[in-house]
């Protein structure tokens, strides 16, 4: 049997599920960081326009944490779905 869960076939599913889950976890990480440190050494909270994605501002740092967590979870989902497909193909032989 052939592995039907290749990264090419599951990319869109992993993009939506992985990034949604990862960005949710990144926002929880950001909230915990905010509760633990306050604004810390961030002089600017960075909530307007392009400042919201500038990693030197507090909001930008949190947004980049969410983006990194999102793509990390996407990679984890791609790997796990591919390995699951390989196991199914091996059992079906």
Short mmCIF file of C-alpha atoms in Angstrom, two decimals:
data_model
loop_
_atom_site.label_atom_id
_atom_site.label_comp_id
_atom_site.label_asym_id
_atom_site.label_seq_id
_atom_site.Cartn_x
_atom_site.Cartn_y
_atom_site.Cartn_z
CA UNK A 1 0.00 0.00 0.00
CA UNK A 2 1.09 3.57 -0.64
CA UNK A 3 1.49 6.30 1.97
CA UNK A 4 -1.44 8.65 1.31
CA UNK A 5 -0.44 11.10 4.05
CA UNK A 6 2.52 12.70 2.32
CA UNK A 7 3.50 16.30 3.19
CA UNK A 8 2.28 17.47 -0.21
CA UNK A 9 -1.21 16.08 0.37
CA UNK A 10 -1.50 17.21 4.01
CA UNK A 11 0.09 20.66 3.74
CA UNK A 12 -3.14 22.67 3.93
CA UNK A 13 -4.48 20.66 6.88
CA UNK A 14 -1.21 21.04 8.77
CA UNK A 15 -1.07 24.74 7.94
CA UNK A 16 -4.50 25.40 9.44
CA UNK A 17 -4.36 22.98 12.37
CA UNK A 18 -0.70 23.45 13.25
CA UNK A 19 -0.57 27.22 13.00
CA UNK A 20 -3.88 27.65 14.82
CA UNK A 21 -2.78 25.40 17.69
CA UNK A 22 0.74 26.79 17.80
CA UNK A 23 -0.32 30.43 17.73
CA UNK A 24 -2.80 29.71 20.51
CA UNK A 25 -0.01 28.21 22.59
CA UNK A 26 2.23 31.15 21.69
CA UNK A 27 -0.39 33.60 22.94
CA UNK A 28 -0.62 31.68 26.24
CA UNK A 29 3.18 31.84 26.46
CA UNK A 30 2.97 35.60 25.85
CA UNK A 31 0.29 36.06 28.49
CA UNK A 32 2.33 34.09 31.02
CA UNK A 33 5.39 36.13 30.14
CA UNK A 34 3.42 39.35 30.56
CA UNK A 35 2.11 38.22 33.96
CA UNK A 36 5.58 37.18 35.12
CA UNK A 37 7.63 40.10 33.80
CA UNK A 38 5.25 42.94 33.04
CA UNK A 39 6.66 44.96 30.18
CA UNK A 40 10.16 44.40 31.51
CA UNK A 41 12.75 46.12 29.38
CA UNK A 42 10.35 46.91 26.53
CA UNK A 43 10.04 50.71 26.39
CA UNK A 44 7.29 50.63 23.79
CA UNK A 45 4.28 48.32 23.84
CA UNK A 46 4.09 48.44 20.01
CA UNK A 47 0.39 48.05 19.38
CA UNK A 48 -0.05 50.20 16.27
CA UNK A 49 0.58 49.36 12.62
CA UNK A 50 3.92 47.80 11.80
CA UNK A 51 5.14 48.23 15.40
CA UNK A 52 2.92 45.29 16.31
CA UNK A 53 5.39 43.05 14.42
CA UNK A 54 8.63 44.75 15.49
CA UNK A 55 10.35 42.26 17.84
CA UNK A 56 11.91 45.11 19.86
CA UNK A 57 8.45 46.12 21.12
CA UNK A 58 6.45 44.08 23.63
CA UNK A 59 3.53 43.32 21.30
CA UNK A 60 5.92 42.54 18.45
CA UNK A 61 7.83 40.08 20.64
CA UNK A 62 4.60 38.33 21.60
CA UNK A 63 3.43 38.22 17.95
CA UNK A 64 6.73 36.70 16.84
CA UNK A 65 6.47 34.11 19.63
CA UNK A 66 3.04 33.20 18.25
CA UNK A 67 4.34 32.96 14.67
CA UNK A 68 7.33 30.79 15.68
CA UNK A 69 5.14 28.50 17.81
CA UNK A 70 2.68 28.23 14.91
CA UNK A 71 5.22 27.13 12.34
CA UNK A 72 6.89 24.78 14.84
CA UNK A 73 3.55 23.03 15.44
CA UNK A 74 2.99 22.92 11.68
CA UNK A 75 6.31 21.12 11.21
CA UNK A 76 5.44 18.69 14.02
CA UNK A 77 2.10 17.94 12.35
CA UNK A 78 3.74 17.38 8.93
CA UNK A 79 6.22 14.91 10.42
CA UNK A 80 3.64 13.06 12.50
CA UNK A 81 1.11 12.71 9.66
CA UNK A 82 3.81 11.45 7.30
CA UNK A 83 5.00 8.86 9.84
CA UNK A 84 1.42 7.81 10.55
CA UNK A 85 0.89 7.26 6.81
CA UNK A 86 4.06 5.18 6.65
CA UNK A 87 2.84 3.00 9.52
CA UNK A 88 -0.56 2.49 7.89
CA UNK A 89 1.11 1.56 4.60
CA UNK A 90 3.42 -0.92 6.37
CA UNK A 91 0.53 -2.60 8.22
CA UNK A 92 -1.53 -2.91 5.05
CA UNK A 93 1.17 -4.92 3.25
#
